[in-house]
Coordinates of C-alpha atoms and ligand atoms in Angstrom, one line a residue:
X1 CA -16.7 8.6 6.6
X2 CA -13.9 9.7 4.3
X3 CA -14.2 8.6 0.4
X4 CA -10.5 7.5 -0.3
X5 CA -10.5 7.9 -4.1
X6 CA -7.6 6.9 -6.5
X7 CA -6.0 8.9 -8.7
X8 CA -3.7 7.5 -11.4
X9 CA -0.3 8.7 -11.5
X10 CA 2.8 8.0 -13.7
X11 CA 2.0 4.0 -15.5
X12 CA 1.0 1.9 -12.4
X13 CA 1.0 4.6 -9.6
X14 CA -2.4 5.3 -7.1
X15 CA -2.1 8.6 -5.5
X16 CA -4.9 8.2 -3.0
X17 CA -6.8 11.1 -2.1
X18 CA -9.0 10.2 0.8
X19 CA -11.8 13.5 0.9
X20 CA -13.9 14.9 3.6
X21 CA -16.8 15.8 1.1
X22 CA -18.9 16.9 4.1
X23 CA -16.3 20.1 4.8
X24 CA -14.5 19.9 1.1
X25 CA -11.5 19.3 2.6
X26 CA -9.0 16.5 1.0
X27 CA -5.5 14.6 2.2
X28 CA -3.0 13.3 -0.6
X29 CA -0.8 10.2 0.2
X30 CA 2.1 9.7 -1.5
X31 CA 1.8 12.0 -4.2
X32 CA 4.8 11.2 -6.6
X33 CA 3.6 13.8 -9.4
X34 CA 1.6 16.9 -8.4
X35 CA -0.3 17.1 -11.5
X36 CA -3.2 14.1 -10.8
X37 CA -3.7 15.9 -7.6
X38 CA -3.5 19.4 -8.9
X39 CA -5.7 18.5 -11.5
X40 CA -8.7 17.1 -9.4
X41 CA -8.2 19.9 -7.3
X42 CA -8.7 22.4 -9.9
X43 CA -11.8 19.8 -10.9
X44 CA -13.1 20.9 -7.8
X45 CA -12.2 24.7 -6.9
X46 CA -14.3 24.7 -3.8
X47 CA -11.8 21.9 -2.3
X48 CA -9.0 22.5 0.0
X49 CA -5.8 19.9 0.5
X50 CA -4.8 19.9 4.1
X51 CA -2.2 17.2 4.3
X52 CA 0.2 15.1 2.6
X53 CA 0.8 11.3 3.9
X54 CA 4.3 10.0 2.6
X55 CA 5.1 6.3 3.1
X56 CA 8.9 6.4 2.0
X57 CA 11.3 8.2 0.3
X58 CA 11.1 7.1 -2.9
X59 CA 10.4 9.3 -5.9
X60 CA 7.6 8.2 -7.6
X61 CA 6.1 8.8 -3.6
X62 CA 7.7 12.1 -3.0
X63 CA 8.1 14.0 -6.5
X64 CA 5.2 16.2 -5.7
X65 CA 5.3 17.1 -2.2
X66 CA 6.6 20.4 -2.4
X67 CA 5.0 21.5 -5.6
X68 CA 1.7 21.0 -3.7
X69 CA 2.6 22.1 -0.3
X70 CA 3.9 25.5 -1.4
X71 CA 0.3 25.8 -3.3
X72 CA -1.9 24.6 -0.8
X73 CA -0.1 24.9 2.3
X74 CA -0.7 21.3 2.9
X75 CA 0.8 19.6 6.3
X76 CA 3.2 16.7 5.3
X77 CA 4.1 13.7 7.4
X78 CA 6.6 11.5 6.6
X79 CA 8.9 8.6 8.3
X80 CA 11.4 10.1 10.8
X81 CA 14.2 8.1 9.6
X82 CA 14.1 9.3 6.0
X83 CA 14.9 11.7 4.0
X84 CA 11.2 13.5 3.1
X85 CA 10.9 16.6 0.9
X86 CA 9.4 19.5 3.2
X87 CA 8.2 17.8 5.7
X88 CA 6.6 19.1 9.1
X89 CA 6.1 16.2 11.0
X90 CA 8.3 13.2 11.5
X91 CA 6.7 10.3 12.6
X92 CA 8.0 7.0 14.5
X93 CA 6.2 4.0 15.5
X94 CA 3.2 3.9 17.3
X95 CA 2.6 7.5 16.8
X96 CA -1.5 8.8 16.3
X97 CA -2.0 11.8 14.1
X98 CA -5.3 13.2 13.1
X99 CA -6.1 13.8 9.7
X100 CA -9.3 15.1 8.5
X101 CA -10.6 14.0 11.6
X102 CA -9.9 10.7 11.6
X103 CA -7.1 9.3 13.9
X104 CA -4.4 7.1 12.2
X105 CA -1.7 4.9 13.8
X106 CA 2.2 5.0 12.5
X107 CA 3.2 1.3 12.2
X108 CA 6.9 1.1 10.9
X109 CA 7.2 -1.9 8.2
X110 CA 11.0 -1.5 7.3
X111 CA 12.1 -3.7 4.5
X112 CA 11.3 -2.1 0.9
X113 CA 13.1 1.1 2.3
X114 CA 15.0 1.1 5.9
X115 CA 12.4 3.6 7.1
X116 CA 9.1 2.8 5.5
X117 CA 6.0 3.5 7.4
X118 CA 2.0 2.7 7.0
X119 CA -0.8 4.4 8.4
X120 CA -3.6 2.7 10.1
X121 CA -7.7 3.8 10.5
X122 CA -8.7 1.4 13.1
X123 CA -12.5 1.6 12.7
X124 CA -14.9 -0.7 13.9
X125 CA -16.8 -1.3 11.1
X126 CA -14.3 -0.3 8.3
X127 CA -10.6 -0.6 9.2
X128 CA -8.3 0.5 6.4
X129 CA -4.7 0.5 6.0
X130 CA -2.2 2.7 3.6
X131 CA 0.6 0.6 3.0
X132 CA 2.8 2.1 0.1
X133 CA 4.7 -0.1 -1.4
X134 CA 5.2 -3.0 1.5
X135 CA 2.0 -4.8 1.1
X136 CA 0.5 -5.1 -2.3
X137 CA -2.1 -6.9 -3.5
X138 CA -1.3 -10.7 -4.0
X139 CA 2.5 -9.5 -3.1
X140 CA 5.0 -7.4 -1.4
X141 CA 7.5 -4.3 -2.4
X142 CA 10.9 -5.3 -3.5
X143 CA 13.7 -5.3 -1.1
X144 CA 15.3 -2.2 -1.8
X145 CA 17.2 -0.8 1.5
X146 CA 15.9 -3.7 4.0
X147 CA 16.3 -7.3 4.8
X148 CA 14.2 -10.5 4.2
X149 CA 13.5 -10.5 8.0
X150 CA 12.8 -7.1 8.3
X151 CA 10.2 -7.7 5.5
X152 CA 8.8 -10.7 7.0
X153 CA 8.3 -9.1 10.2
X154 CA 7.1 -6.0 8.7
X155 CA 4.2 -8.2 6.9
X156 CA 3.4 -10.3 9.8
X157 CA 2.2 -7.2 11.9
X158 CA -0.1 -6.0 8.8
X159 CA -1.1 -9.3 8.6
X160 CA -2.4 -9.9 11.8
X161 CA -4.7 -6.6 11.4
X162 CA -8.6 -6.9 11.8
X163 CA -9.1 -9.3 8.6
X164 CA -12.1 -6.3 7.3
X165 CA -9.5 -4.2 7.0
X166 CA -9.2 -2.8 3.5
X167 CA -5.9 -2.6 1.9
X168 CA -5.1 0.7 0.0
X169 CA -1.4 0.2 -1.8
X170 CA 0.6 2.5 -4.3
X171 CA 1.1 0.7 -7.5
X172 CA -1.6 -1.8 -9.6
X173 CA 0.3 -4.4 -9.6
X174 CA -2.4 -7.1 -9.1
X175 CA -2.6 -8.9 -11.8
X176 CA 1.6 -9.5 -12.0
X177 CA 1.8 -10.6 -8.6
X178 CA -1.2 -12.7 -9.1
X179 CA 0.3 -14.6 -12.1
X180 CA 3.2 -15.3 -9.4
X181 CA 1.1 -16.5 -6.6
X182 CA -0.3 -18.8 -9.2
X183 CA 3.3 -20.4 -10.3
X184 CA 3.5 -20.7 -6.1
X185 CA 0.2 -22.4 -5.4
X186 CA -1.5 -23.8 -8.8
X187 CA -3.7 -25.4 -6.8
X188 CA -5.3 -23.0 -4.9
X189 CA -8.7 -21.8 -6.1
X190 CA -9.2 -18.8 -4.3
X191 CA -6.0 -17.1 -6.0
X192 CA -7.6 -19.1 -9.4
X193 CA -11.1 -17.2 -8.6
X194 CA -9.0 -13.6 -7.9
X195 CA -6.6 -14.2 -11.4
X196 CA -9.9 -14.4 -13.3
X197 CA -11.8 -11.4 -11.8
X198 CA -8.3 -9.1 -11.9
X199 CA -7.9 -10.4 -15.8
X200 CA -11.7 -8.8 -16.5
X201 CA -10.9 -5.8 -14.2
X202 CA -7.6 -5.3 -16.4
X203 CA -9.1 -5.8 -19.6
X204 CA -11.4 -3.1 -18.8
X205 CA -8.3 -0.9 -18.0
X206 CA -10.2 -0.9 -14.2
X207 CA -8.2 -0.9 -10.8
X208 CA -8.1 -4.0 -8.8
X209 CA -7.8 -2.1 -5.6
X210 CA -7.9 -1.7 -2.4
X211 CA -7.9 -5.1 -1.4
X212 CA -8.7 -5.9 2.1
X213 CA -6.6 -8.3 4.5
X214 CA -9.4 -11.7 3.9
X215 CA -8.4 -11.6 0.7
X216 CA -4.7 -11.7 1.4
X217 CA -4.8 -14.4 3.7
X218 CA -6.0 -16.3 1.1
X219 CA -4.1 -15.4 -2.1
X220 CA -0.7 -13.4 -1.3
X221 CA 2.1 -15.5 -1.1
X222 CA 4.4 -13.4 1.3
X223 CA 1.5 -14.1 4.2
X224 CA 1.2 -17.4 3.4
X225 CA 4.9 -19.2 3.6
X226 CA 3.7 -20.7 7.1
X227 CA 1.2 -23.1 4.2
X228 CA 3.0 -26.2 3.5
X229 CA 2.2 -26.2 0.4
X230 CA 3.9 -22.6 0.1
X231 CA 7.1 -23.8 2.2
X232 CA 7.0 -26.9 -0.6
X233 CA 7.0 -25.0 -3.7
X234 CA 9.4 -22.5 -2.3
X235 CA 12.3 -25.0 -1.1
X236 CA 11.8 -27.0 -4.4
X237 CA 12.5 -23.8 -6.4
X238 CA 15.4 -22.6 -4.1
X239 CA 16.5 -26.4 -4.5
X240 CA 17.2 -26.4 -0.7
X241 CA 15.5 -27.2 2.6
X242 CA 13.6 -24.5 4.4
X243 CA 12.7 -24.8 7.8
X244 CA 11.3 -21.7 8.7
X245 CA 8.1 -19.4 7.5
X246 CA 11.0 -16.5 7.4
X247 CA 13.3 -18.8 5.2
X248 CA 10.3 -19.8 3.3
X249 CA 9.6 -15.7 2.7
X250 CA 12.6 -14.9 1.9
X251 CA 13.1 -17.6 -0.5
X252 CA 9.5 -16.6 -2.3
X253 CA 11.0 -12.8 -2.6
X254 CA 14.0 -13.9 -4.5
X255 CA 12.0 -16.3 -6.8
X256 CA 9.6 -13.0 -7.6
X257 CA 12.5 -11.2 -8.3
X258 CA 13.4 -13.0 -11.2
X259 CA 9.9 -14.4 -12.2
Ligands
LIG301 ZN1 9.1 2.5 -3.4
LIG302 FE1 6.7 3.0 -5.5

């Protein structure tokens, strides 16, 4: 069992730093800054960092790759397809690696950058998922490199993950995304129930993550344009027609955009 611990980074950054506290040994993912992580690791001198996850390019994932890789000679994986600071393995779809002894698939979700990749613990009992920034909790990463339909399709294989499995993102933003959802569906009661219990968490300056798929399902807008409801709300605000759960996404992502 690996704790997967977050540690804050930049003004709504997670770097997660998933720990083997059984041999002291400790993986960082998408360490943006190396300072969080260099801190807790001179918080705990007996520790050793063995790898370094990267999602996608971006800075604010990347910054502090090679600061802590020449200090710890951690291992760094990263998307094939992009353009990774020191890394020494490329990975491509439906790739396994093993870190700290635990076996994670490479599922490519292109759409918030043309390359982005998550990693995936299939576990029996506790499945979890590190998705950067394409699935968030109550939304979805901006559409920086990729398409609408890259996106969509890119969500629909998370989505379709064992519904236990928790959700580990990069940035808190919960309780934005769950104001949205809200505008969407202002009658559903389980994204009602979540607004309320992320306001508390966020007034006590607490994280609202992971998150875990069930909860998704349920509350994040971007899985749910099959609902009619969703498909309503999203053609009334485009002021159009939208026959399909992709047009329905895609429609949903621009509205967020400006919401
Ligand atoms: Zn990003
Ligand atoms: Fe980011």
């Amino acid at each position: 069992m690996l704790k997967i611990e977050a540690l804050p980074a930049f003004t709504d950054n997670y770097i997660w730093l998933l720990q083997d506290s059984q041999r002291r040994l400790c993986a960082a993912v998408d360490p943006g800054d190396a300072a969080p992580v260099q801190a807790w690791l001179d918080a705990h001198p007996d520790w050793h960092l063995t790898d370094i996850l990267v999602t996608h390019h971006h800075h604010d994932h990347v910054g502090g790759v090679q600061q802590l890789k020449a200090k710890h000679g951690a291992k760094v994986y990263g998307p094939a397809t992009e353009n990774i600071p020191a890394r020494d393995d490329a990975l491509i779809e439906g790739q396994r690696i093993r870190v700290l002894e635990h076996e994670l698939e490479v599922i490519e979700v292109p759409g918030h950058t043309s390359g982005h990749i998550a990693y995936f613990h299939d576990d029996a009992q506790e499945p979890w998922l590190l998705s950067g920034d394409t699935l968030f909790a109550a939304g979805c990463g901006r559409l920086f490199e990729g398409t609408a339909s890259q996106m969509f399709t890119s969500l629909q294989r998370l989505a379709a993950l064992p519904a236990e499995t928790r959700v580990y993102c990069t940035h808190e933003y919960t309780l934005s995304n769950l104001r949205f959802a809200q505008a969407v569906e202002p009658g559903n009661a389980d994204i009602a129930e979540r607004l309320e219990q992320v306001i508390r968490l966020r007034e006590a300056k607490r994280i609202t993550l992971p998150s875990d798929l069930r909860a998704e399902h349920a509350t994040n807008p971007f899985l749910r344009s099959a609902e009619p409801g969703v498909a309503a709300a999203a053609s009334q605000h485009a002021g159009r027609p939208l026959a399909t759960p992709e047009s329905v996404f895609a429609a949903l992502r621009a509205w967020k955009d400006t919401f």
